[in-house]
Tab-separated table of C-alpha atoms in Angstrom:
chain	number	residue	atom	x	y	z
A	28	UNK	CA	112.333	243.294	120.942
A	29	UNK	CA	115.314	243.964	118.768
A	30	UNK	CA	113.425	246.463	115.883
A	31	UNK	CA	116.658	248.430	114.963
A	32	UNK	CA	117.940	247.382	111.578
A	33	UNK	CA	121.524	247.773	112.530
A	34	UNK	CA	120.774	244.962	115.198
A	35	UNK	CA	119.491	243.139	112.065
A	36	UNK	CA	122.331	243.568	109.712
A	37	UNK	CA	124.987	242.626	113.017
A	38	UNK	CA	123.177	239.146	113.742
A	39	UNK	CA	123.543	238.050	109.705
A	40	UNK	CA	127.291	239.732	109.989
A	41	UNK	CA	128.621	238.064	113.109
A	42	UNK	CA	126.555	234.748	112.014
A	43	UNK	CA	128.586	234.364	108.746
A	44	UNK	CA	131.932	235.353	110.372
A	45	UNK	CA	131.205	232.792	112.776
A	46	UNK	CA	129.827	229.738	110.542
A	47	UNK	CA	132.395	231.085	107.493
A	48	UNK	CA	135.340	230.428	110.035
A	49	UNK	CA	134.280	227.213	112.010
A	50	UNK	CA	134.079	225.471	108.711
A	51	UNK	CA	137.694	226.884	107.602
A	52	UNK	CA	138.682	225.718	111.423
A	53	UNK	CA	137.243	221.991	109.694
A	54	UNK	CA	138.545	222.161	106.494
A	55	UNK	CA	141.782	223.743	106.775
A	56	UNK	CA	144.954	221.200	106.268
A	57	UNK	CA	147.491	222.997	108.558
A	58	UNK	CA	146.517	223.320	112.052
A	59	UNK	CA	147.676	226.520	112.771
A	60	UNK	CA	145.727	227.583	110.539
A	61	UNK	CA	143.220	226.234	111.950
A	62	UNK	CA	143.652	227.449	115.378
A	63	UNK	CA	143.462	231.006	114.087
A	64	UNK	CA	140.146	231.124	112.245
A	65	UNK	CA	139.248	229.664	116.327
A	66	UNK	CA	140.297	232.838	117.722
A	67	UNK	CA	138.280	234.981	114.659
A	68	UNK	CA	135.199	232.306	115.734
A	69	UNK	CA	135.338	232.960	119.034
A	70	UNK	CA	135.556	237.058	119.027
A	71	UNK	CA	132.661	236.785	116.427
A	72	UNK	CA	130.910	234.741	118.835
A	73	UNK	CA	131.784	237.860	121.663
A	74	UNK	CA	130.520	240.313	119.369
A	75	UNK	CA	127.227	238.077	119.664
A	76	UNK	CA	127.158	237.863	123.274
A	77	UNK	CA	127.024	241.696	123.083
A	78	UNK	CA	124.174	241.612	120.959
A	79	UNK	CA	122.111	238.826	123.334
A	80	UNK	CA	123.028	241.404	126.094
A	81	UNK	CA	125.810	239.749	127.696
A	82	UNK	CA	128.445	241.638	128.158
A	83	UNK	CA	130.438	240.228	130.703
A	84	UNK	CA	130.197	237.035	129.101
A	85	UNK	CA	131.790	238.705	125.632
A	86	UNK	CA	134.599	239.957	127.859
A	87	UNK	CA	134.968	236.107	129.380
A	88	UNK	CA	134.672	234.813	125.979
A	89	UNK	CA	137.448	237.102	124.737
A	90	UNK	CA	139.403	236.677	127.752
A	91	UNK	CA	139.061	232.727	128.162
A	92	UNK	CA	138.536	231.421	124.945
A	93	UNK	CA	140.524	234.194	122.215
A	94	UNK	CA	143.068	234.294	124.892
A	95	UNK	CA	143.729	231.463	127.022
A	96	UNK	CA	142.121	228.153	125.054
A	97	UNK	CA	143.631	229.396	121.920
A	98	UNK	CA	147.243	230.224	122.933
A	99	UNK	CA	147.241	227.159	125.350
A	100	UNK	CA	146.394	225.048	121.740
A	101	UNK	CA	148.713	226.769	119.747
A	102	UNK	CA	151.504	225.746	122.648
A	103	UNK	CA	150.152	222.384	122.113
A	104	UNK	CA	150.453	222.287	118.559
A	105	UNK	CA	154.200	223.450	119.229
A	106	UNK	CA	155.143	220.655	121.513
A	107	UNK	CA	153.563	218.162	119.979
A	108	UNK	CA	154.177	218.211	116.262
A	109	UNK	CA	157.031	217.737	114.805
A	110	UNK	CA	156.606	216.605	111.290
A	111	UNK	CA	155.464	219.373	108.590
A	112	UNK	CA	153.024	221.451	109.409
A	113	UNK	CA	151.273	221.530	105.663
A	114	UNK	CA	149.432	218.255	106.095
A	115	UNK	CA	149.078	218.156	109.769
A	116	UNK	CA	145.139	218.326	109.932
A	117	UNK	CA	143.874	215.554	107.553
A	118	UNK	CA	140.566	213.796	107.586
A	119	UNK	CA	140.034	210.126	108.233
A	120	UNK	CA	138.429	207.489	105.986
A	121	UNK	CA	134.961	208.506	107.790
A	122	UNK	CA	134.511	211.381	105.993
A	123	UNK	CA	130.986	210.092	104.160
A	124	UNK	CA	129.286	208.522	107.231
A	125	UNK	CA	130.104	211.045	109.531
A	126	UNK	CA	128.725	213.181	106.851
A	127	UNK	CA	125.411	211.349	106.868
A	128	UNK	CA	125.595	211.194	110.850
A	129	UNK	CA	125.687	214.972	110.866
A	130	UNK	CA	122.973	215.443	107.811
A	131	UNK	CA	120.697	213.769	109.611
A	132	UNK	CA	121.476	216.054	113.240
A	133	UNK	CA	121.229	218.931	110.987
A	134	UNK	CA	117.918	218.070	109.660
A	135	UNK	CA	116.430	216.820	113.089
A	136	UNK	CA	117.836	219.867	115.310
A	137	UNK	CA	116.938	222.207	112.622
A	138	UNK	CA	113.039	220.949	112.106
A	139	UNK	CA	112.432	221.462	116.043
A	140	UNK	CA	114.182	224.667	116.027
A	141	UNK	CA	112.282	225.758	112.952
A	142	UNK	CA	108.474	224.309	114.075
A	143	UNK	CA	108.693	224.881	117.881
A	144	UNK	CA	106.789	228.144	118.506
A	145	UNK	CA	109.292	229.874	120.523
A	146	UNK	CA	106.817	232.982	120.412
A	147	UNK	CA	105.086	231.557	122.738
A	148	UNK	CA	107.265	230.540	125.282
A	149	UNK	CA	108.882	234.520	125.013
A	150	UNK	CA	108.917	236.676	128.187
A	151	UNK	CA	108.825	240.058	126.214
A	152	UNK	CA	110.858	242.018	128.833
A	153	UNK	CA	114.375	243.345	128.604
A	154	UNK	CA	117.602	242.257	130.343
A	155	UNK	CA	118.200	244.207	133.296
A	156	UNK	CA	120.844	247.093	132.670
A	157	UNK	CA	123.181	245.821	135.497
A	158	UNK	CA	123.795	242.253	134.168
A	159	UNK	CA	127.630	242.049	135.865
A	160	UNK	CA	126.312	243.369	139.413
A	161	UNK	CA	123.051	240.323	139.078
A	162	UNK	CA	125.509	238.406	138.210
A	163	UNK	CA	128.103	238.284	140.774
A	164	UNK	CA	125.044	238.706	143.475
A	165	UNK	CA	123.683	235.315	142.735
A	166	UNK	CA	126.913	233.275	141.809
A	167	UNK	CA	127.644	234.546	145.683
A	168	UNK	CA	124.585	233.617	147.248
A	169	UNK	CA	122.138	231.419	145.354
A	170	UNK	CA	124.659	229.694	142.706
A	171	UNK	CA	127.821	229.402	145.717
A	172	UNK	CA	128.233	225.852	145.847
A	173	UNK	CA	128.429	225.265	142.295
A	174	UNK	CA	130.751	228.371	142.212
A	175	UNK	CA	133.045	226.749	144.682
A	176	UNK	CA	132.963	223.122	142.580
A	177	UNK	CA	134.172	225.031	139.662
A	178	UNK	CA	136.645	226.377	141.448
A	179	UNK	CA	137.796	223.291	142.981
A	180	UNK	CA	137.387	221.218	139.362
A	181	UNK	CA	139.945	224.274	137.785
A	182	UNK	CA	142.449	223.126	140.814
A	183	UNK	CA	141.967	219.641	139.956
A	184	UNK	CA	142.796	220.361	136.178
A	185	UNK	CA	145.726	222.510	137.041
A	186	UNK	CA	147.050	219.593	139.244
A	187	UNK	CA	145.884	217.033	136.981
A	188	UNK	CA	147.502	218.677	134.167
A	189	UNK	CA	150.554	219.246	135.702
A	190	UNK	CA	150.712	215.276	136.828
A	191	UNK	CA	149.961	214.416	133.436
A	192	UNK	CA	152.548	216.161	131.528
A	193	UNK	CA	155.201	215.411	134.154
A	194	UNK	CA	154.928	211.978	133.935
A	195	UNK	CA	157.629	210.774	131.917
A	196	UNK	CA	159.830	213.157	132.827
A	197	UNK	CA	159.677	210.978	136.335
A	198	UNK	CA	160.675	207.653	134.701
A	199	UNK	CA	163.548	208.447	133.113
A	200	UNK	CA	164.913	209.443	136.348
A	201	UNK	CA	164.867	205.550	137.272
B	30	UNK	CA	109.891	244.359	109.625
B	31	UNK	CA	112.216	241.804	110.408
B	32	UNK	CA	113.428	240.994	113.695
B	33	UNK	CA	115.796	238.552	114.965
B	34	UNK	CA	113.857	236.266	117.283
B	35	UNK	CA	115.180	233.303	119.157
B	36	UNK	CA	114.553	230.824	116.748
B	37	UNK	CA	117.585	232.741	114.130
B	38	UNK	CA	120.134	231.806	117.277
B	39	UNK	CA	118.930	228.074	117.737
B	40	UNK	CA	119.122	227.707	114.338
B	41	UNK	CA	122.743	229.384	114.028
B	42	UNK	CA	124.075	227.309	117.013
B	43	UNK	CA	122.613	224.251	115.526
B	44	UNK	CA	124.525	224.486	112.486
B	45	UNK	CA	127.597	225.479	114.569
B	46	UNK	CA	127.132	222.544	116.551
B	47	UNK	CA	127.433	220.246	113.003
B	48	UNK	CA	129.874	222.068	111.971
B	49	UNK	CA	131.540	220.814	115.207
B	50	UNK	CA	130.165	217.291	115.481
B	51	UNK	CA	131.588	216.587	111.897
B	52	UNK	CA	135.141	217.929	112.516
B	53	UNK	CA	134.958	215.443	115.879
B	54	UNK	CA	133.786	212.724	113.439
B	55	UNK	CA	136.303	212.780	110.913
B	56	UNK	CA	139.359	214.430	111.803
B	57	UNK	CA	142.781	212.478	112.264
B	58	UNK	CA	144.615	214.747	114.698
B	59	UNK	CA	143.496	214.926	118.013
B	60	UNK	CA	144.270	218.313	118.779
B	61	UNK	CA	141.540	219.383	116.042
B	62	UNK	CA	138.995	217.217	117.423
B	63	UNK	CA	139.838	219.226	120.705
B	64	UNK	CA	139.463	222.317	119.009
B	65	UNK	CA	136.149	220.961	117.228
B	66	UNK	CA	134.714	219.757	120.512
B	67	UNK	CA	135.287	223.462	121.516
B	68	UNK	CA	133.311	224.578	118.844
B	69	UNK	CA	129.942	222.062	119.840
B	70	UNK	CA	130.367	223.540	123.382
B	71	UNK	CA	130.317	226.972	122.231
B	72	UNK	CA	127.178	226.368	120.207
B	73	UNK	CA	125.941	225.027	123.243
B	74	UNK	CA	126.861	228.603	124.708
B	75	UNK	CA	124.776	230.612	121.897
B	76	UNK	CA	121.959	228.711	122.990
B	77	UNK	CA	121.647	228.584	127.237
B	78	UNK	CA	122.296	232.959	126.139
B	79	UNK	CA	119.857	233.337	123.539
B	80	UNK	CA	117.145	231.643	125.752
B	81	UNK	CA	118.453	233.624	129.070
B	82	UNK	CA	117.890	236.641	127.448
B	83	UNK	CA	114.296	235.660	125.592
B	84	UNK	CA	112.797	233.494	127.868
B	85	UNK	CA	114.270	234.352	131.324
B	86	UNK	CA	115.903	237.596	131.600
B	87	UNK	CA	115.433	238.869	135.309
B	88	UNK	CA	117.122	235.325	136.635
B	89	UNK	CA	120.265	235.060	134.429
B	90	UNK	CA	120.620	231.380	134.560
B	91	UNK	CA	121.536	230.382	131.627
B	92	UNK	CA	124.528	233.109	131.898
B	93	UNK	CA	125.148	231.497	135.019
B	94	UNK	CA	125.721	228.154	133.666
B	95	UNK	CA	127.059	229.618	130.461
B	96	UNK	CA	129.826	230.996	132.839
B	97	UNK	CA	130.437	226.991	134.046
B	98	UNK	CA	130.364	225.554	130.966
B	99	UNK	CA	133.414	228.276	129.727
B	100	UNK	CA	134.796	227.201	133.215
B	101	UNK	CA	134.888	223.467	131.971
B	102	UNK	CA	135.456	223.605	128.895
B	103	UNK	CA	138.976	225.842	129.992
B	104	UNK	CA	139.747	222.814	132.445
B	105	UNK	CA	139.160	220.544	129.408
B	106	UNK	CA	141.011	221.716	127.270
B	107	UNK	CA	143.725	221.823	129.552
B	108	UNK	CA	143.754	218.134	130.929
B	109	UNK	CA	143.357	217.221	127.059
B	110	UNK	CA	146.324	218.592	125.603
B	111	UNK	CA	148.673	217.107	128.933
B	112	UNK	CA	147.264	213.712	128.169
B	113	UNK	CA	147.930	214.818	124.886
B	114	UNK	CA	151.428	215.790	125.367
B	115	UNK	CA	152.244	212.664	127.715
B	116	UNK	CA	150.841	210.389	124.714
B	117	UNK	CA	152.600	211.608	122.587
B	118	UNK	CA	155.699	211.009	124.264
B	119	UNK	CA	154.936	207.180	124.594
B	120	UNK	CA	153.699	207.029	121.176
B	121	UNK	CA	155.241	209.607	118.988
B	122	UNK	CA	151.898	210.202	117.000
B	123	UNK	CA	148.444	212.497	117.583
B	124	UNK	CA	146.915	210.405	115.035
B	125	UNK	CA	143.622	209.185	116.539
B	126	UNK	CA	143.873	205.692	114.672
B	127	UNK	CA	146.239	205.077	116.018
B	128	UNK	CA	145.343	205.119	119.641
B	129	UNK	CA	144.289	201.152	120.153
B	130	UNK	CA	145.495	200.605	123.432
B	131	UNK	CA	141.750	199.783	124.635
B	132	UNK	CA	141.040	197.766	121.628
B	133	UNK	CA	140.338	193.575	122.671
């Protein structure tokens, strides 16, 4: 389906931005630091969504994530930390088991990914042009309820947040 | 000639999804591990879109839910960093070791 070598040469680009920064967003010591190679993971992983032909979810994933998550974290980071910054994303003393832990997902994921004969299971017809217009039709009509339940869960997490960060605020009032 | 089929973006989000699972495992500050759990649930993203577009493209569900999982991961990481916030104001510390109140 994808036979252009431009397409090519984008997937191995936008995969090593991606991979490149989640591991600096692991490894780095400072969390800000941290939080910013987010933002360059997440507009890589946009530029991806374009290339799966989703391109109202790169917009979302720009909007939501590059925006919202990663400002909302950084204001986190600000009202929360208050010692130095340099060493204020350090491992734990789990370093080598989670290690093995993850080796071992790595290898199981990755042998079913490799040996499964996705080929197969390949419908060999395009995405429909007007993705955003399908879209919005069946999160309207056949997807509604679980529209409306996401809706109601972001209300409860606005409220919920809002509870949650007011709280102590309320007892030294008493 | 090469192509990029589906099996290049299961691999890619699997190793994204390691990537994340490792800095959840071993990371001291709990805002990271937020930020790493973001990571494992965008992975999870690359995947429901990849197969959307190879294996279902006319019914868009796995944009659909792709849409809901950005939709809770947002409320997520909103509810984590107030609980966050309101333990660090008991506690003074983000460190996850220390965070034993459910310990016996």
């Amino acid at each position: 389906m994808e036979t252009s070598i431009y397409s090519v040469l984008a997937f191995y680009v936008l995969a090593a931005i991606i991979l490149g920064s989640a591991v600096m967003v692991v490894s780095m010591r400072n969390i800000v630091h941290s939080v910013l190679f987010l933002a360059i993971c997440f507009i890589g992983m946009a530029g991806l969504f374009l290339l799966l032909d989703a391109a109202y979810l790169a917009v979302i994933q720009v909007l939501v994530y590059a925006g919202a998550v990663c400002i909302m974290i950084i204001f986190g980071v600000m009202l929360i930390q208050r010692t130095d910054m340099k060493h204020s994303n350090l491992f734990n003393r789990q370093t080598f088991l989670a290690g093995g832990v993850v080796a071992l997902t790595l290898a199981v994921c990755g042998f079913f990914a490799g040996t499964t004969a996705w080929a197969d299971l390949a419908a060999n017809t395009p995405v429909p042009e007007d993705s955003l217009g399908q879209i919005g039709q069946l999160l309207l009509s056949k997807y509604v309820i679980p529209f409306e339940v996401a809706a109601l869960l972001l209300l409860v997490a606005l409220v919920g947040a809002i509870v949650l960060a007011k709280e102590v605020k309320a007892n030294d009032n008493d | 000639m090469i192509t990029i089929s589906l099996t290049h973006y299961v691999v890619l989000s699997t190793i994204l999804f390691t990537i994340g699972l490792f800095g959840v495992l071993t990371k001291k500050n709990a805002i990271s591990v937020l930020i790493c759990i973001e990571l494992m649930l965008n992975a999870v993203n690359i995947n429901l879109i990849a197969f959307s577009k190879f294996i279902t493209p006319n019914d868009f569900i796995g944009q659909i839910f792709a849409i809901f999982v950005i939709t809770v991961a947002a409320a997520e990481v909103g509810v984590g960093l107030a609980i966050l916030i309101a333990i660090y104001r008991n506690k003074l510390s983000v460190n996850i070791d220390e965070f034993d109140w459910l310990k016996w």
